[in-house]
Coordinates of C-alpha atoms and ligand atoms in Angstrom, one line a residue:
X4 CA 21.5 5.2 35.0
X5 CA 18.1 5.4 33.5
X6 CA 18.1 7.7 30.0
X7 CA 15.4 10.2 29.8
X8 CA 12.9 9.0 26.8
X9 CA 12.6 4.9 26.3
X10 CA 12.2 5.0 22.4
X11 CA 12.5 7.8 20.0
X12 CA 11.0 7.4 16.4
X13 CA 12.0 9.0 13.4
X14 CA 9.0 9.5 10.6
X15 CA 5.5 9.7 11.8
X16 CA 4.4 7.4 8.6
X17 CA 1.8 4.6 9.5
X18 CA 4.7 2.5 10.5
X19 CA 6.3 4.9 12.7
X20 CA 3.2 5.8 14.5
X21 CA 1.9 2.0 14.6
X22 CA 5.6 1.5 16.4
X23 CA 5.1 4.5 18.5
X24 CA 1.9 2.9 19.9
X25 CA 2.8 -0.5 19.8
X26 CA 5.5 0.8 22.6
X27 CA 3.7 3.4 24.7
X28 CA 1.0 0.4 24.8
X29 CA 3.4 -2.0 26.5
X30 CA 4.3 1.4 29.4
X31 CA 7.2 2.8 27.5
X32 CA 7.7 6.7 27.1
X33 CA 8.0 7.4 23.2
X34 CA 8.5 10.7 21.3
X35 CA 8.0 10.6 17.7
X36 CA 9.6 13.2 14.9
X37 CA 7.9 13.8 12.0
X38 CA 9.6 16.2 9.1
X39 CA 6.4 17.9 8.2
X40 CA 3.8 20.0 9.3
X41 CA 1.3 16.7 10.2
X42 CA 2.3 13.4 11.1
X43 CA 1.0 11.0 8.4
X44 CA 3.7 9.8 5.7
X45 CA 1.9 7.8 2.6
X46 CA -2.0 8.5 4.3
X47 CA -2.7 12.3 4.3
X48 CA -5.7 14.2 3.0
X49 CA -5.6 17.5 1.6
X50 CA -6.7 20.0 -0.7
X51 CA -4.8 20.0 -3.2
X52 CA -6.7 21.6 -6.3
X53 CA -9.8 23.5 -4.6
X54 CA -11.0 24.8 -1.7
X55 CA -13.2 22.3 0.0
X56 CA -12.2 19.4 -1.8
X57 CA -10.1 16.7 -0.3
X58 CA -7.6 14.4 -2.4
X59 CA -5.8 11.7 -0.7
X60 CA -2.2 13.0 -1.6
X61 CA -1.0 9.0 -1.7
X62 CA -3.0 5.9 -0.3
X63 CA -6.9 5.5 -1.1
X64 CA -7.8 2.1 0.1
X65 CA -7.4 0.1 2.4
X66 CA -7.9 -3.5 2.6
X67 CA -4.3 -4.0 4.4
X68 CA -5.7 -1.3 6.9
X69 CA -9.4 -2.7 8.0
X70 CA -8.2 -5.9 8.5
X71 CA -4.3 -5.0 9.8
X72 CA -4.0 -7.7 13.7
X73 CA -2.4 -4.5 14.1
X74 CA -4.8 -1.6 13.9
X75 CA -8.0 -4.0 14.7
X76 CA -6.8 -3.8 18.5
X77 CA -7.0 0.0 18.9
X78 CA -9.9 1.9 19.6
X79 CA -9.6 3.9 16.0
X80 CA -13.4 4.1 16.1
X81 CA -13.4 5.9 19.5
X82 CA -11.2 8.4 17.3
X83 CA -13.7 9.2 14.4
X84 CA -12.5 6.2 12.3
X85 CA -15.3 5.1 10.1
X86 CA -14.6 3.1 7.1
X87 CA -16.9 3.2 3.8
X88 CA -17.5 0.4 1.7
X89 CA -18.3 0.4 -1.8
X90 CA -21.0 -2.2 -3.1
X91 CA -18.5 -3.5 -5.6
X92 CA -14.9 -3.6 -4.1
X93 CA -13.3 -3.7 -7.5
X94 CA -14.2 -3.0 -11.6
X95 CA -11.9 -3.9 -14.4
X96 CA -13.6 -3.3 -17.8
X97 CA -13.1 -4.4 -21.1
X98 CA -13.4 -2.6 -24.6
X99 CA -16.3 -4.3 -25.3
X100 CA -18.4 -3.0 -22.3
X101 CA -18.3 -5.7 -20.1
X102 CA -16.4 -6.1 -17.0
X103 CA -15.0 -8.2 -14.6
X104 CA -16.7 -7.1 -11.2
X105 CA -15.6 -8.1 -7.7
X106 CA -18.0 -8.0 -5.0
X107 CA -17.4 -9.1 -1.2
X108 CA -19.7 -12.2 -2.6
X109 CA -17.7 -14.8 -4.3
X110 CA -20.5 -16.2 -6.5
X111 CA -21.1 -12.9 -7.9
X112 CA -17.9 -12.2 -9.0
X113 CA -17.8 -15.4 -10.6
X114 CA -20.7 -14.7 -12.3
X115 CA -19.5 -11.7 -14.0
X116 CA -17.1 -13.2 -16.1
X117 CA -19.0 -14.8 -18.1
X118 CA -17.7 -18.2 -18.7
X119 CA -19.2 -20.8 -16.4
X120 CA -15.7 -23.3 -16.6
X121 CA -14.0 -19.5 -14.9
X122 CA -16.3 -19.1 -12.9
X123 CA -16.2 -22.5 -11.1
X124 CA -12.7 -22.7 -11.1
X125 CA -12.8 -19.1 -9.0
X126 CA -15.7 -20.1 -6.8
X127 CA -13.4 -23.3 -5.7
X128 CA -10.4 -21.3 -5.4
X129 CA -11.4 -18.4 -3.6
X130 CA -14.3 -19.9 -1.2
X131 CA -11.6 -21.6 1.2
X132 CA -9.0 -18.9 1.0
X133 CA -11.9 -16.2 1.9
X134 CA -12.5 -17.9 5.3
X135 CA -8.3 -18.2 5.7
X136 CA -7.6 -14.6 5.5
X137 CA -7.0 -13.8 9.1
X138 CA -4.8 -16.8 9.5
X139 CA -3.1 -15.8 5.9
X140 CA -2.9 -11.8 7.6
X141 CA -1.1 -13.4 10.5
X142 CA 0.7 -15.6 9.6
X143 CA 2.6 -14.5 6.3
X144 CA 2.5 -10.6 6.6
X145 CA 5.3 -10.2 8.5
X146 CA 8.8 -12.1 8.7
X147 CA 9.3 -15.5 7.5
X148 CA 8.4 -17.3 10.1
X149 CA 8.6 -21.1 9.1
X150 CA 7.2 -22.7 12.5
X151 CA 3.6 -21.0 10.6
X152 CA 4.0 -23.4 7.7
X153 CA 4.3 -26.4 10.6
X154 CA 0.9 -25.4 12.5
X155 CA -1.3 -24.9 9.8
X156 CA 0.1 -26.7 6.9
X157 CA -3.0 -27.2 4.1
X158 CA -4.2 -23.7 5.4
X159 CA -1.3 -22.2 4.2
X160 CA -0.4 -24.2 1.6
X161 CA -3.8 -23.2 0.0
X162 CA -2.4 -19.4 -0.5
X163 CA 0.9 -19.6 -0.4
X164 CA 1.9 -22.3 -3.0
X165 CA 0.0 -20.4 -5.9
X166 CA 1.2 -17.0 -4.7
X167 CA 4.6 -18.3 -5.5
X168 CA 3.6 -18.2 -9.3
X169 CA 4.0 -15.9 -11.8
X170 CA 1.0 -13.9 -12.5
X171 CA 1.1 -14.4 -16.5
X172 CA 0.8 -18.2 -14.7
X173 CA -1.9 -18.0 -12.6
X174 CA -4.3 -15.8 -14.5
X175 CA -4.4 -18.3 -17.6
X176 CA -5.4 -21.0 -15.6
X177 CA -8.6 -18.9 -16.6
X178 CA -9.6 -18.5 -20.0
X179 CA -12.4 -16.0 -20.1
X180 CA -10.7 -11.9 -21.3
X181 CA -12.4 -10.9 -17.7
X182 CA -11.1 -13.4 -15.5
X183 CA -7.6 -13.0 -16.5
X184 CA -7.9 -9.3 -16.5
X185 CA -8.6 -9.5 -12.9
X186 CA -5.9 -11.5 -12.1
X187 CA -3.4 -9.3 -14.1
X188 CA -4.8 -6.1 -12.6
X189 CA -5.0 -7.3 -8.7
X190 CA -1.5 -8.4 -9.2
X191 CA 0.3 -5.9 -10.9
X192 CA -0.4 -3.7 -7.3
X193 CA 3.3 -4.8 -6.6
X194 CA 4.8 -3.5 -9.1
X195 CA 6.7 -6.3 -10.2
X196 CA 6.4 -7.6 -14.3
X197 CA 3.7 -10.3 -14.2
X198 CA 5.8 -13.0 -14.9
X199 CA 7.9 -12.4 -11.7
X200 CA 7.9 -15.1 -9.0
X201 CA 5.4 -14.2 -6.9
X202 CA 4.0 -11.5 -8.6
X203 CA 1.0 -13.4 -8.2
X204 CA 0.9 -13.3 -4.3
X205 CA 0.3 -9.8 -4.2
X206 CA -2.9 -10.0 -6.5
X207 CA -4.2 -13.1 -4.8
X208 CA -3.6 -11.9 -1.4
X209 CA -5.7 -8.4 -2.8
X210 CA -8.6 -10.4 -4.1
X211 CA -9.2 -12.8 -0.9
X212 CA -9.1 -9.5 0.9
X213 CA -11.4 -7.9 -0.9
X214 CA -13.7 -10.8 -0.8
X215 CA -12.9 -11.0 3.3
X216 CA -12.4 -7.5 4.1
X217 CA -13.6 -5.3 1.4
X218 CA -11.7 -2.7 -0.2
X219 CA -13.2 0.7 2.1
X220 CA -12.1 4.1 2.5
X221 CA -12.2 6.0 5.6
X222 CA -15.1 8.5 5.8
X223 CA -13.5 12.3 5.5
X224 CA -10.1 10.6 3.2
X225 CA -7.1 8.2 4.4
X226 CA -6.1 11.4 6.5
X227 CA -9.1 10.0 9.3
X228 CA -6.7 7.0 9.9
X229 CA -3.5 9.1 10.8
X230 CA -5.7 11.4 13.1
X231 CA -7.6 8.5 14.6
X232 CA -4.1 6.7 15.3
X233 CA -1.9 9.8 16.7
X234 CA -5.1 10.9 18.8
X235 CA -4.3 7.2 20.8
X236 CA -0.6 7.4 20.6
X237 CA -1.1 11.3 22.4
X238 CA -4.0 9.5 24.8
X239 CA -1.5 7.0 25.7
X240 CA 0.3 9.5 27.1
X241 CA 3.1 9.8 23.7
X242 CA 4.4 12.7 22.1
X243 CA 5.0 14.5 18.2
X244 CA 7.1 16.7 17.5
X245 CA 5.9 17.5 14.2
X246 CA 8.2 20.1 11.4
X247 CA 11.3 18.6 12.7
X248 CA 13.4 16.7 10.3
X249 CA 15.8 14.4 11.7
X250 CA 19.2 14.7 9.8
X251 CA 21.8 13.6 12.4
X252 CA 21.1 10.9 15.7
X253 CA 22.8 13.3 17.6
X254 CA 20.5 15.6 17.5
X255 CA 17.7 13.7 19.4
X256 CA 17.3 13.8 23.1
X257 CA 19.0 10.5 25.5
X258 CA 17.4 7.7 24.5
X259 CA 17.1 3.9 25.1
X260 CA 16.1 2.9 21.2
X261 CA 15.5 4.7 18.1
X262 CA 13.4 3.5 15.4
X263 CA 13.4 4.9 12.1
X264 CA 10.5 4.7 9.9
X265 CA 12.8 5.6 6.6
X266 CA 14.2 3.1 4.1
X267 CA 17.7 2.2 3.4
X268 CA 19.2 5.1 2.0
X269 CA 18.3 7.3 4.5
X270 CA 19.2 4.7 7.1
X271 CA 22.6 4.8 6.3
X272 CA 22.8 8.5 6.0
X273 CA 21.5 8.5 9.4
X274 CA 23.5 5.6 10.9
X275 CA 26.5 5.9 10.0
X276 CA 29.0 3.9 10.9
X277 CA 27.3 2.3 14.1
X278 CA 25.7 0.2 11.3
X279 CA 29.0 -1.6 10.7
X280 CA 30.5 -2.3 7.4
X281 CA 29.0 -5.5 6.3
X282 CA 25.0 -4.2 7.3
X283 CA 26.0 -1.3 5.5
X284 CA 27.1 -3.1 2.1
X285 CA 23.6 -4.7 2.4
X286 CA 22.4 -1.6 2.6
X287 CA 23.7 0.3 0.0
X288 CA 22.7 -3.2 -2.5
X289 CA 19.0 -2.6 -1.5
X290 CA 17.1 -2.0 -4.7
X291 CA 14.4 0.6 -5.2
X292 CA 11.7 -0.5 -7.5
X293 CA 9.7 1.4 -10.1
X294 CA 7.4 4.7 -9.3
X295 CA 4.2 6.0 -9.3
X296 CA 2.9 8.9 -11.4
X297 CA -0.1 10.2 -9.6
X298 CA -2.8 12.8 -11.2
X299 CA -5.5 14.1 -8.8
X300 CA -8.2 15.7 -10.9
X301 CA -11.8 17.3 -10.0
X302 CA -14.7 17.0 -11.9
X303 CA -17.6 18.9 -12.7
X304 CA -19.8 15.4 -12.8
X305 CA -19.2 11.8 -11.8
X306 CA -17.1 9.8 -14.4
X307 CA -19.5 8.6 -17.2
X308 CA -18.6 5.1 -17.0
X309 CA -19.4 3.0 -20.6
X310 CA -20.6 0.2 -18.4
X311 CA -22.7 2.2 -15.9
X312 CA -22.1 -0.6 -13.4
X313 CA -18.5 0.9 -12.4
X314 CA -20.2 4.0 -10.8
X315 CA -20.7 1.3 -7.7
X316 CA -16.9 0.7 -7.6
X317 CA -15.2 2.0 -5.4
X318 CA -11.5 0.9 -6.9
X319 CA -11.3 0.9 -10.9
X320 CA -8.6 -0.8 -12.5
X321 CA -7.7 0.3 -16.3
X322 CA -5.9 -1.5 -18.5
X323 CA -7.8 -3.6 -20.9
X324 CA -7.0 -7.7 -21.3
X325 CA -4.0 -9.6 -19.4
X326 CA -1.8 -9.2 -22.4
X327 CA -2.0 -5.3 -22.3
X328 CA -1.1 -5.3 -18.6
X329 CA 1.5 -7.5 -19.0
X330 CA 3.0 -5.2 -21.5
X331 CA 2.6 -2.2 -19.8
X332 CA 4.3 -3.5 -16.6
X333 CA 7.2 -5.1 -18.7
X334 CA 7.4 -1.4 -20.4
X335 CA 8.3 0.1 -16.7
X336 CA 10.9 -2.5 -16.1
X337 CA 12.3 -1.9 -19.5
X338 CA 12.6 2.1 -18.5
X339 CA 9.8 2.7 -20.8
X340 CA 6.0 3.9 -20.3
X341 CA 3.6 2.0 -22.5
X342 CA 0.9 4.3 -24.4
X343 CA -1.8 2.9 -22.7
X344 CA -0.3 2.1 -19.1
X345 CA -2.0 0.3 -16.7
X346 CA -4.1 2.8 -14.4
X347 CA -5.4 2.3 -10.6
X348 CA -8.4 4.8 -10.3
X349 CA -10.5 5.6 -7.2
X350 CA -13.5 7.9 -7.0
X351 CA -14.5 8.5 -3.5
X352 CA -17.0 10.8 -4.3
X353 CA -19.6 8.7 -5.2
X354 CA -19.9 7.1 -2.1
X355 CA -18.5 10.1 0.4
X356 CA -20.3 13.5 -0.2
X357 CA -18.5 14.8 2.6
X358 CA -15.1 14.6 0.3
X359 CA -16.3 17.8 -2.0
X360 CA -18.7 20.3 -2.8
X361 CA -21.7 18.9 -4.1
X362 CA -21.7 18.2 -7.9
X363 CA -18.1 17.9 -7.9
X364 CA -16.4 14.6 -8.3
X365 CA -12.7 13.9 -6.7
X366 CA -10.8 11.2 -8.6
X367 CA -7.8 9.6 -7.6
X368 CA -5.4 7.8 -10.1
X369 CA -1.9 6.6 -11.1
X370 CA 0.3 4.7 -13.1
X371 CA 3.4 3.0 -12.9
X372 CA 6.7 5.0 -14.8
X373 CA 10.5 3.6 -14.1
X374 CA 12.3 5.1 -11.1
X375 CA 12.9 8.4 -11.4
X376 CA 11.1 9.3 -14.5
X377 CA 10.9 12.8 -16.0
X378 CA 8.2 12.3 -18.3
X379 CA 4.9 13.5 -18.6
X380 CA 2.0 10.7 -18.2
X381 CA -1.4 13.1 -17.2
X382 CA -2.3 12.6 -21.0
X383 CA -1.6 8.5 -21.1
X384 CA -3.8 8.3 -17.6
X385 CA -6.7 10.5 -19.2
X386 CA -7.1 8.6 -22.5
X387 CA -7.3 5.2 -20.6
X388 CA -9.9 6.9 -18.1
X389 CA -11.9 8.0 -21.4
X390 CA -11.4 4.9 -23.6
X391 CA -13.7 3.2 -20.5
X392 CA -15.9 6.3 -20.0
X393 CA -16.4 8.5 -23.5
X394 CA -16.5 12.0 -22.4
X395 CA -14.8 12.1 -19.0
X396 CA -12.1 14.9 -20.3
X397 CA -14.9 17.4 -21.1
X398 CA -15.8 17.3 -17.2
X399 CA -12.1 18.4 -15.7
X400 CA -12.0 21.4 -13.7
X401 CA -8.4 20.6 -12.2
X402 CA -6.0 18.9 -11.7
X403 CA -3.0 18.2 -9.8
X404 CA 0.5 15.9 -10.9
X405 CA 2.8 14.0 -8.4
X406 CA 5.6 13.1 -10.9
X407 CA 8.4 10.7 -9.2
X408 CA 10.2 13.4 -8.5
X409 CA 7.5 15.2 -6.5
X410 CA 6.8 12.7 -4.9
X411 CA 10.4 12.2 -3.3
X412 CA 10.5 16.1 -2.2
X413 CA 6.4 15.4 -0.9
X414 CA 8.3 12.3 1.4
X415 CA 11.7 11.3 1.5
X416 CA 10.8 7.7 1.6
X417 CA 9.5 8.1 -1.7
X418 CA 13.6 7.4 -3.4
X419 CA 12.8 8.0 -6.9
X420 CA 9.0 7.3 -6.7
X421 CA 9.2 4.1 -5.0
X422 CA 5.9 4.0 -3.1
X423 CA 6.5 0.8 -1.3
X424 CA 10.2 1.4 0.2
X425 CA 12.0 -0.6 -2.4
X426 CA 11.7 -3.5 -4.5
X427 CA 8.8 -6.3 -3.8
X428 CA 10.8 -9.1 -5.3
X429 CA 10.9 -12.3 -3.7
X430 CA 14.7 -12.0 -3.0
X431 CA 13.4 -8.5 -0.8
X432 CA 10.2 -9.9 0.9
X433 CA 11.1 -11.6 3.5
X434 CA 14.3 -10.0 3.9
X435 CA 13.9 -6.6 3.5
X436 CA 16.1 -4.6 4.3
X437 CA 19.0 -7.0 5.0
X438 CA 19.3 -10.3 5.2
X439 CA 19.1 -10.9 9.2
X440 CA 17.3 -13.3 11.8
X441 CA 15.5 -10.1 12.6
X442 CA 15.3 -7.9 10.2
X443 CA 13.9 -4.9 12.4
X444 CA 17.4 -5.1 14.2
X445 CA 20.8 -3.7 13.2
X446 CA 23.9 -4.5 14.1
X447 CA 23.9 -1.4 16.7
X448 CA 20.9 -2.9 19.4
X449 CA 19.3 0.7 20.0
X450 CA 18.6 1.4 16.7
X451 CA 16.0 -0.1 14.4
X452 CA 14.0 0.0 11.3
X453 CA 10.3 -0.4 10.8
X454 CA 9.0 1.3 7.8
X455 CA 8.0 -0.2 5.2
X456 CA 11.0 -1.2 4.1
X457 CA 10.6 -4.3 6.4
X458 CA 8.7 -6.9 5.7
X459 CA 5.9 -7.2 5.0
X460 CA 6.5 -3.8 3.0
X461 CA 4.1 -1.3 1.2
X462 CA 0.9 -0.3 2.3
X463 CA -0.9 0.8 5.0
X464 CA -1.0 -2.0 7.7
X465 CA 1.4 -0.8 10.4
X466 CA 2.4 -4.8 10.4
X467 CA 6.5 -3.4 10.0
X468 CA 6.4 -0.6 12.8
X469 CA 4.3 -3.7 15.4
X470 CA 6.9 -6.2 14.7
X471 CA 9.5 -3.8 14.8
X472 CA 8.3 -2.5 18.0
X473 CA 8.3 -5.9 18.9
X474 CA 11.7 -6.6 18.0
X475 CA 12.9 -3.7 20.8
X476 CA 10.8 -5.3 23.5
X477 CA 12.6 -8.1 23.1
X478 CA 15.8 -6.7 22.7
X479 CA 17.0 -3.0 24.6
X480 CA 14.3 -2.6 26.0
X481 CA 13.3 -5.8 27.4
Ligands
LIG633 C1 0.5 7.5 -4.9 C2 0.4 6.5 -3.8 C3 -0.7 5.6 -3.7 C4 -0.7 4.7 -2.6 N1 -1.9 3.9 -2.5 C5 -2.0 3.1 -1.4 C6 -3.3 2.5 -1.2 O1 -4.3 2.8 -1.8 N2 -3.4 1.7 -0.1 C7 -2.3 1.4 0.7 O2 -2.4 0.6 1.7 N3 -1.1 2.0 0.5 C8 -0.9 2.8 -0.6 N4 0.3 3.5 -0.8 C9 1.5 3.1 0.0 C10 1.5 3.6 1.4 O3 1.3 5.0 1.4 C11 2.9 3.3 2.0 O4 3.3 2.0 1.8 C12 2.9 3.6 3.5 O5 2.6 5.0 3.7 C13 4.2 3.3 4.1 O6 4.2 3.7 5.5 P1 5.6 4.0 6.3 O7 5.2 4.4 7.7 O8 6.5 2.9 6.2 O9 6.3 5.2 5.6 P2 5.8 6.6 5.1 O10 4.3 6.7 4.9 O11 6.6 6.9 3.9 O12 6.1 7.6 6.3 C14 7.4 8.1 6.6 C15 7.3 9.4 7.3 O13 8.7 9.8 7.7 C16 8.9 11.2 7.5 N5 10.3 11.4 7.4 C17 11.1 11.0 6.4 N6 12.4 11.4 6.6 C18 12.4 12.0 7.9 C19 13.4 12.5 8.7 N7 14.7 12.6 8.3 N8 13.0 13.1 9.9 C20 11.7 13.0 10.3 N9 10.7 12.5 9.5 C21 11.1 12.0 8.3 C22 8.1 11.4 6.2 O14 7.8 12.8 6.1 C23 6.9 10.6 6.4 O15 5.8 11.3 7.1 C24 0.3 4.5 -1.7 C25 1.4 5.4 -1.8 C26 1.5 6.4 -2.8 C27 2.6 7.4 -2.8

């Protein structure tokens, strides 16, 4: 007998609806849950502080998105997708007013450092790996797939053997403050202390995409890229159900496979013992990495930037030399949040009018706190925003706090204020969530996992909800 619906999918994150297309593209019927009001997990836009004035609740940028083998197939144009690029992709001051700036040129970002030694050692290093970062999308952002290594060994080799590093490692084979900066800030994106094994891969792999890619925003906020993507999962001929939180598989209407775009603990809640008891040990080991505390604010005037260079970036990173960063990351592993934390700030204003009325300036910022932290860190974020741009607090009109809490009630994914669905370490890359052949599957063969939660984990790609999808058509529904 033939069950009704092919594949149901639980969370209508990136993943989940990246899954939910991936599927109704190959013919399959699909219906997709979503426990909100909108579909749109990690990548909504709203108005959070004023009328008229549009925050992006979680993600900003998106490097991972433009250039996703995922996403670049579907017509997201046809659905209002337009990305914005900033002329410099990336800023990281320095007290003394200068700062190391990354533009999609490779020869000018080595020229901002200052040092001539740095700045040939950056131009050799990153030239190659610029013009390898489709292969390097492909290939290694997914599951460990070691037949990649065997067709394109130097290619890969190239990335992967320094991303293996520590990045305490790899940025002082620099010796110039800005240089190493970079390195520090790019990298500590995975929220790992720098001198984790490949703590490094994260920043490398940020900074050949930004020279590759750029570092855009959509047009309108990250919201554009949900809307663009359900508009083709509905054209396609799938459906949402959205305000409909999924707290039993029972619930859900006869189907072939379900695919839940929800991390481990909520896995388990939802599998139960289907799972089986050795999957379900793995699952209940999985380890939830440190959180995000995220402050929104609106301006009455763009940031007044020391260095009036970083008014062109559209990413700002804040944290002062490699030492400081490495400090301030070591701090959230030890429980602890450092004085001055290390702060990722967008302003999307100054290149997107259409984000707020005019004279007001949005900006988007956080920091990393342990898991589950009660603390308060809006005044920590402030001062590093005004130690880099004297007179920035005199210019808030509002603001709005995400605590890790907050965050966790905003999206259940979110355990503690883990924004990338657990741990990045190197022992939870590739095998995230459990260690398996396929680690999309589970021991039941209708039910799967794609979040992000799966490798290759945070951001928004829709790489884990394609080769998850991928993982049914081979499997139940073959
Ligand atoms: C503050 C912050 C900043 C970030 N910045 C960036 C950035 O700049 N660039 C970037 O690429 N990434 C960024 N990220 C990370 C990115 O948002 C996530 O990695 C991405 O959204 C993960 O996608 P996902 O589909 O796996 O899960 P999610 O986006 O978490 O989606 C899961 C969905 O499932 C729903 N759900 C949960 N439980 C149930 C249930 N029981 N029933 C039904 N639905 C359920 C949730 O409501 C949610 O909509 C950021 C995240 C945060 C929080």
């Amino acid at each position: 007998m033939r069950l009704g619906i092919d594949a149901v999918i639980v969370g209508g994150g990136p993943n989940g609806l990246a899954a939910a297309i991936a599927l109704a593209r190959a013919g399959r019927s699909v219906r997709l849950y979503e426990a909100r009001e909108t579909v749109g997990g990690g990548c909504r836009t709203a108005e959070l502080t004023e009328p008229g004035v549009l925050h992006d609740v979680c993600s900003a940028i998106h490097p991972l998105a433009r250039s996703s083998p995922f996403f670049s197939q579907l017509p997201l144009a046809d659905h209002g997708l337009e990305w914005i690029e900033p002329p410099i992709q990336i800023a990281h001051p320095l007290d003394d007013g200068t700062a190391a700036i990354v533009r999609r040129d490779v020869d000018a970002t080595a020229g901002s450092f200052g040092d001539e030694r740095d700045a040939a050692l950056y131009r050799r290093w990153m030239r190659p790996l610029g013009g390898d970062w489709d292969l390097i999308a492909r290939e290694l952002l997914g599951p460990l797939r070691p037949t990649a290594g065997l067709r394109h060994p130097v290619r890969l080799a190239r990335f992967g053997l320094p991303a293996l590093l520590p990045a305490s490692m790899l940025a002082r084979r620099f010796r110039s403050p800005a240089a190493r900066a970079l390195v520090a800030g790019v990298s500590a994106h995975s929220f790992l202390p720098l001198s984790a094994p490949m703590s490094a891969g994260f920043g490398l792999a940020l900074l050949v995409s930004a020279h590759a890619v750029g570092w855009p925003m959509p047009r309108g906020g990250s919201g554009r890229i949900i809307e663009a993507l359900a508009a083709h999962f509905r054209a396609l001929g799938g459906e949402i159900e959205t305000a409909r939180p999924v707290r039993s598989l029972g619930e859900l209407p006869p189907h072939r496979a379900a695919l839940l775009d929800l991390t481990p603990r909520q896995v388990l809640a939802l599998g139960g013992p289907r799972l089986g008891r050795a999957y379900r040990a793995q699952l209940a080991r999985y380890r939830y990495g440190p959180a995000a505390f995220k402050l929104d604010l609106v301006l009455d005037g763009p940031i007044p930037w020391a260095n009036p260079a970083l008014g062109e970036a559209g990413t700002v990173h804040l944290g002062g030399r490699l030492e400081e960063i490495e400090a301030s990351e070591s701090a959230t592993h030890a429980g602890r949040v450092a004085d001055r934390p290390f702060v990722l700030l967008a302003q999307p204003t100054q290149f997107d009018p259409s984000r707020a009325p005019t004279g007001r300036h949005v900006v988007w910022a956080y920091c990393h706190v342990p898991n589950g932290w009660t603390g308060d860190a809006t005044g920590a974020i402030e001062r590093q925003i005004e130690r880099f741009a004297p007179g920035f607090r005199s210019l808030i009109r509002a603001r709005h706090v995400l605590r890790p809490r907050d965050l966790e009630r905003y999206n259940e994914n979110y355990v503690g204020g883990d924004i990338n669905g657990g741990l990045q370490s190197w022992s939870q890359f590739f095998t995230r969530p459990a260690v398996r052949r396929d680690p999309y599957s589970t021991p039941d063969p209708s039910l799967f996992v794609c979040s992000s939660s799966t490798p290759p984990g945070g951001g928004v790609h829709g790489l884990c909800g394609m080769h998850a999808a991928r993982s049914v058509l081979r499997g139940v529904l073959r």
